[in-house]
CSV table of C-alpha atoms in Angstrom, one decimal:
chain,number,residue,atom,x,y,z
Q,1,UNK,CA,81.2,102.3,68.9
Q,2,UNK,CA,82.4,100.4,65.9
Q,3,UNK,CA,85.1,102.2,63.8
Q,4,UNK,CA,83.7,103.8,60.7
Q,5,UNK,CA,85.7,104.6,57.6
Q,6,UNK,CA,84.3,108.1,57.4
Q,7,UNK,CA,85.7,109.0,54.0
Q,8,UNK,CA,84.2,105.9,52.5
Q,9,UNK,CA,80.9,106.6,54.3
Q,10,UNK,CA,80.9,110.2,53.1
Q,11,UNK,CA,81.2,108.9,49.5
Q,12,UNK,CA,78.2,106.6,50.0
Q,13,UNK,CA,76.1,109.3,51.6
Q,14,UNK,CA,76.9,111.8,48.8
Q,15,UNK,CA,75.5,109.2,46.4
Q,16,UNK,CA,72.4,108.7,48.5
Q,17,UNK,CA,71.7,112.5,48.7
Q,18,UNK,CA,72.0,112.7,44.9
Q,19,UNK,CA,69.6,109.8,44.5
Q,20,UNK,CA,67.1,111.5,46.8
Q,21,UNK,CA,67.5,114.7,44.8
Q,22,UNK,CA,66.6,112.9,41.6
Q,23,UNK,CA,63.5,111.5,43.3
Q,24,UNK,CA,62.5,115.0,44.3
Q,25,UNK,CA,63.0,116.5,40.8
Q,26,UNK,CA,60.7,113.8,39.3
Q,27,UNK,CA,57.9,115.3,41.4
Q,28,UNK,CA,59.1,118.9,41.1
Q,29,UNK,CA,58.3,118.7,37.4
Q,30,UNK,CA,54.7,117.6,37.9
Q,31,UNK,CA,51.6,119.3,39.3
Q,32,UNK,CA,52.1,117.9,42.8
Q,33,UNK,CA,49.7,118.3,45.7
Q,34,UNK,CA,50.5,120.0,49.0
Q,35,UNK,CA,49.2,118.6,52.3
Q,36,UNK,CA,49.6,119.9,55.9
Q,37,UNK,CA,51.3,118.1,58.8
Q,38,UNK,CA,50.0,118.2,62.3
Q,39,UNK,CA,52.0,121.4,63.0
Q,40,UNK,CA,50.4,123.0,59.8
Q,41,UNK,CA,53.8,122.9,58.0
Q,42,UNK,CA,53.5,121.8,54.3
Q,43,UNK,CA,54.5,118.4,53.0
Q,44,UNK,CA,54.5,117.0,49.5
Q,45,UNK,CA,55.1,113.6,47.9
Q,46,UNK,CA,58.6,114.8,47.2
Q,47,UNK,CA,59.4,115.0,51.0
Q,48,UNK,CA,58.2,111.4,51.4
Q,49,UNK,CA,59.9,110.0,48.3
Q,50,UNK,CA,63.3,111.5,49.4
Q,51,UNK,CA,62.7,110.2,52.9
Q,52,UNK,CA,62.1,106.6,51.7
Q,53,UNK,CA,65.2,106.7,49.4
Q,54,UNK,CA,67.5,108.0,52.2
Q,55,UNK,CA,66.2,105.8,55.1
Q,56,UNK,CA,66.4,102.6,53.0
Q,57,UNK,CA,69.9,103.4,51.7
Q,58,UNK,CA,71.3,104.4,55.1
Q,59,UNK,CA,69.8,101.2,56.6
Q,60,UNK,CA,71.8,99.3,54.0
Q,61,UNK,CA,75.0,101.4,54.4
Q,62,UNK,CA,75.1,101.3,58.2
Q,63,UNK,CA,72.4,98.8,59.4
Q,64,UNK,CA,73.5,99.1,63.1
Q,65,UNK,CA,72.8,102.9,63.2
Q,66,UNK,CA,69.5,104.6,64.0
Q,67,UNK,CA,68.1,107.1,61.5
Q,68,UNK,CA,66.1,110.2,62.7
Q,69,UNK,CA,64.3,111.8,59.8
Q,70,UNK,CA,61.9,114.8,59.8
Q,71,UNK,CA,59.3,112.6,58.1
Q,72,UNK,CA,59.4,110.0,60.9
Q,73,UNK,CA,58.2,110.1,64.4
Q,74,UNK,CA,60.7,111.3,67.0
Q,75,UNK,CA,61.6,108.5,69.5
Q,76,UNK,CA,61.3,109.5,73.2
Q,77,UNK,CA,64.5,110.9,74.7
Q,78,UNK,CA,64.8,107.9,77.0
Q,79,UNK,CA,65.6,106.0,73.8
Q,80,UNK,CA,67.5,108.7,71.9
Q,81,UNK,CA,69.7,109.6,74.9
Q,82,UNK,CA,71.4,106.2,74.5
Q,83,UNK,CA,72.4,106.9,70.9
Q,84,UNK,CA,76.1,107.5,70.6
Q,85,UNK,CA,76.0,107.8,66.9
Q,86,UNK,CA,73.1,108.2,64.5
Q,87,UNK,CA,71.9,109.7,61.2
Q,88,UNK,CA,70.0,113.0,61.3
Q,89,UNK,CA,68.1,113.7,58.1
Q,90,UNK,CA,65.9,116.4,56.5
Q,91,UNK,CA,64.9,114.8,53.2
Q,92,UNK,CA,63.7,118.0,51.7
Q,93,UNK,CA,64.7,121.2,53.5
Q,94,UNK,CA,62.8,124.2,52.2
Q,95,UNK,CA,59.4,122.7,51.3
Q,96,UNK,CA,58.0,126.2,50.9
Q,97,UNK,CA,60.7,127.0,48.4
Q,98,UNK,CA,59.9,123.7,46.6
Q,99,UNK,CA,56.2,124.7,46.5
Q,100,UNK,CA,57.0,128.2,45.1
Q,101,UNK,CA,59.4,126.6,42.6
Q,102,UNK,CA,62.3,128.9,43.3
Q,103,UNK,CA,64.9,126.1,43.4
Q,104,UNK,CA,66.2,127.0,46.9
Q,105,UNK,CA,65.6,123.6,48.6
Q,106,UNK,CA,68.1,120.9,49.7
Q,107,UNK,CA,68.6,117.4,50.8
Q,108,UNK,CA,70.4,117.1,54.2
Q,109,UNK,CA,72.1,114.1,55.7
Q,110,UNK,CA,74.3,114.4,58.8
Q,111,UNK,CA,76.2,111.9,61.0
Q,112,UNK,CA,75.9,112.8,64.7
Q,113,UNK,CA,78.5,111.6,67.2
Q,114,UNK,CA,78.8,112.7,70.8
Q,115,UNK,CA,76.3,115.5,70.2
Q,116,UNK,CA,78.3,116.9,67.2
Q,117,UNK,CA,77.6,116.9,63.5
Q,118,UNK,CA,80.8,115.3,62.3
Q,119,UNK,CA,79.8,114.6,58.7
Q,120,UNK,CA,77.3,116.3,56.5
Q,121,UNK,CA,76.1,116.3,52.9
Q,122,UNK,CA,73.8,119.1,51.5
Q,123,UNK,CA,72.6,118.5,48.0
Q,124,UNK,CA,70.9,121.1,45.9
Q,125,UNK,CA,68.8,119.2,43.3
Q,126,UNK,CA,67.9,122.0,40.9
Q,127,UNK,CA,71.6,123.1,40.7
Q,128,UNK,CA,72.9,119.5,40.7
Q,129,UNK,CA,75.4,120.8,43.3
Q,130,UNK,CA,76.5,119.0,46.5
Q,131,UNK,CA,78.3,120.4,49.5
Q,132,UNK,CA,80.1,118.0,51.8
Q,133,UNK,CA,81.9,118.4,55.2
Q,134,UNK,CA,83.9,116.0,57.2
Q,135,UNK,CA,85.6,117.0,60.4
Q,136,UNK,CA,89.4,116.7,60.0
Q,137,UNK,CA,89.1,116.5,56.2
Q,138,UNK,CA,87.6,119.8,55.1
Q,139,UNK,CA,84.6,120.8,53.0
Q,140,UNK,CA,84.1,120.4,49.3
Q,141,UNK,CA,81.6,121.6,46.6
Q,142,UNK,CA,80.8,119.0,43.9
Q,143,UNK,CA,79.2,120.1,40.6
Q,144,UNK,CA,77.3,117.5,38.7
Q,145,UNK,CA,78.9,114.0,38.6
Q,146,UNK,CA,82.4,115.2,38.7
Q,147,UNK,CA,84.1,118.6,39.4
Q,148,UNK,CA,85.0,118.8,43.1
Q,149,UNK,CA,86.8,121.6,44.8
Q,150,UNK,CA,87.7,122.4,48.4
Q,151,UNK,CA,85.8,125.4,49.9
Q,152,UNK,CA,86.7,127.7,52.8
Q,153,UNK,CA,85.0,130.5,54.6
Q,154,UNK,CA,86.1,134.0,53.8
Q,155,UNK,CA,89.2,135.3,55.6
Q,156,UNK,CA,87.8,138.8,56.0
Q,157,UNK,CA,84.3,140.2,56.1
Q,158,UNK,CA,83.2,142.7,53.4
Q,159,UNK,CA,83.0,146.4,54.3
Q,160,UNK,CA,79.2,146.0,53.9
Q,161,UNK,CA,78.8,142.7,55.7
Q,162,UNK,CA,77.3,140.0,53.5
Q,163,UNK,CA,74.4,138.6,55.4
Q,164,UNK,CA,72.1,135.8,54.4
Q,165,UNK,CA,68.7,135.5,55.9
Q,166,UNK,CA,65.6,133.3,55.7
Q,167,UNK,CA,63.3,133.9,52.8
Q,168,UNK,CA,60.3,132.6,54.7
Q,169,UNK,CA,61.0,133.6,58.4
Q,170,UNK,CA,61.8,137.3,59.0
Q,171,UNK,CA,61.7,138.3,62.7
Q,172,UNK,CA,61.9,141.6,64.7
Q,173,UNK,CA,64.8,140.0,66.5
Q,174,UNK,CA,66.7,139.8,63.2
Q,175,UNK,CA,65.9,143.4,62.4
Q,176,UNK,CA,67.2,144.5,65.8
Q,177,UNK,CA,70.4,142.5,65.3
Q,178,UNK,CA,71.0,143.9,61.8
Q,179,UNK,CA,70.5,147.4,63.3
Q,180,UNK,CA,73.4,146.7,65.7
Q,181,UNK,CA,75.6,145.2,63.0
Q,182,UNK,CA,75.9,148.4,61.0
Q,183,UNK,CA,76.5,148.6,57.2
Q,184,UNK,CA,75.4,145.3,55.6
Q,185,UNK,CA,73.9,143.7,52.5
Q,186,UNK,CA,71.1,141.3,53.2
Q,187,UNK,CA,70.4,138.5,50.7
Q,188,UNK,CA,67.2,136.5,51.4
Q,189,UNK,CA,67.6,132.8,50.7
Q,190,UNK,CA,65.8,129.5,51.5
Q,191,UNK,CA,66.8,126.3,53.3
Q,192,UNK,CA,70.3,125.2,54.4
Q,193,UNK,CA,71.8,127.0,51.4
Q,194,UNK,CA,72.4,129.9,53.7
Q,195,UNK,CA,75.0,127.8,55.6
Q,196,UNK,CA,76.6,126.7,52.4
Q,197,UNK,CA,77.2,130.2,51.0
Q,198,UNK,CA,79.0,131.1,54.2
Q,199,UNK,CA,81.0,127.9,53.9
Q,200,UNK,CA,82.1,128.7,50.4
Q,201,UNK,CA,83.0,132.3,51.3
Q,202,UNK,CA,80.2,134.0,49.4
Q,203,UNK,CA,78.6,135.4,52.5
Q,204,UNK,CA,80.0,136.4,55.9
Q,205,UNK,CA,77.2,135.6,58.4
Q,206,UNK,CA,73.8,133.9,58.8
Q,207,UNK,CA,72.0,135.0,61.9
Q,208,UNK,CA,69.1,132.6,62.8
Q,209,UNK,CA,67.0,134.3,65.4
Q,210,UNK,CA,63.9,132.2,64.9
Q,211,UNK,CA,62.8,128.6,65.3
Q,212,UNK,CA,64.5,125.7,63.7
Q,213,UNK,CA,64.7,121.9,64.4
Q,214,UNK,CA,67.9,119.9,64.6
Q,215,UNK,CA,67.4,118.2,61.2
Q,216,UNK,CA,67.3,121.7,59.6
Q,217,UNK,CA,70.9,122.5,60.6
Q,218,UNK,CA,73.0,119.4,61.3
Q,219,UNK,CA,74.3,118.6,57.8
Q,220,UNK,CA,75.0,122.2,56.9
Q,221,UNK,CA,76.7,122.8,60.2
Q,222,UNK,CA,79.1,120.0,59.4
Q,223,UNK,CA,79.9,121.7,56.1
Q,224,UNK,CA,80.5,125.1,57.7
Q,225,UNK,CA,82.7,123.8,60.5
Q,226,UNK,CA,84.7,121.7,58.0
Q,227,UNK,CA,85.2,124.8,55.9
Q,228,UNK,CA,86.6,126.7,58.9
Q,229,UNK,CA,83.5,128.5,60.1
Q,230,UNK,CA,81.5,128.3,63.3
Q,231,UNK,CA,77.9,127.7,64.3
Q,232,UNK,CA,77.3,129.1,67.8
Q,233,UNK,CA,74.5,129.8,70.2
Q,234,UNK,CA,74.2,132.7,72.6
Q,235,UNK,CA,77.3,132.7,74.8
Q,236,UNK,CA,79.5,131.2,72.1
Q,237,UNK,CA,79.1,127.5,72.6
Q,238,UNK,CA,78.7,125.3,69.4
Q,239,UNK,CA,75.2,124.3,68.4
Q,240,UNK,CA,74.8,120.7,69.8
Q,241,UNK,CA,72.5,117.8,69.1
Q,242,UNK,CA,70.4,115.2,71.0
Q,243,UNK,CA,71.0,116.8,74.4
Q,244,UNK,CA,67.4,117.2,75.5
Q,245,UNK,CA,63.9,115.9,75.1
Q,246,UNK,CA,62.8,118.2,72.3
Q,247,UNK,CA,64.6,118.7,69.0
Q,248,UNK,CA,64.2,122.5,68.7
Q,249,UNK,CA,67.4,124.5,68.3
Q,250,UNK,CA,68.1,127.7,70.2
Q,251,UNK,CA,68.9,130.8,68.2
Q,252,UNK,CA,72.3,130.6,66.6
Q,253,UNK,CA,74.9,132.4,64.4
Q,254,UNK,CA,76.7,131.0,61.4
Q,255,UNK,CA,79.9,132.9,60.9
Q,256,UNK,CA,82.9,132.6,58.5
Q,257,UNK,CA,85.4,135.4,59.0
Q,258,UNK,CA,86.8,136.0,62.4
Q,259,UNK,CA,87.9,139.6,61.9
Q,260,UNK,CA,85.0,141.2,63.8
Q,261,UNK,CA,82.9,140.9,66.9
Q,262,UNK,CA,79.4,140.0,66.0
Q,263,UNK,CA,76.5,141.7,67.9
Q,264,UNK,CA,75.2,139.6,70.8
Q,265,UNK,CA,71.8,137.8,70.6
Q,266,UNK,CA,69.5,135.9,72.9
């Protein structure tokens, strides 16, 4: 693989995510229409506008690298399995939150190398806030055009464990897991923001015991891991990418503090 200046690439990708966020907000302020994809999930003009911004800009930034976006078709695994490095993109994560206008939606761009998310940018358009993560360089939170600060996961979990959970996807498996956890405070939240609040130390754990796709998680996983946290599947292995024909994730746990043993899950 050609050598990338990852820090320079991260700067470029941060700008791309912010540009996509501006395209999303232009539509967010209108009376937009909602359509359904083949799997009955919702899609709006904002999803497609952000997709076009990101794919065009990444193609200019790294013309030799494939881009896999939620709003494109997924190439067959016979083709994808040869990819050593590629971009994995969710142009608008949290379309249901976008439709309900609660502001909890994000732009997600990740660089995948050797099945790992090694660089990630998560932009929150309504808050004009951006989270970045680069393996070996740490994680940062950028507010607006300027203020940037390093973020880290919490050193210790709270006496009542701070749990973030999906606003749109509550499952009986999650209820069972929370029952085993003990005293906790559950804060519902949409999109990849759940990862980010763990990364910045504002929550202790995010259990995802329901379906997700690889583009839902990659960018935010890079942020969490760069901030000192972990994203693990049952058995404790890290969540990995592009290892099989489908792009569905197994259940996983996003954790910050390492001062307790988390309940097991399937």
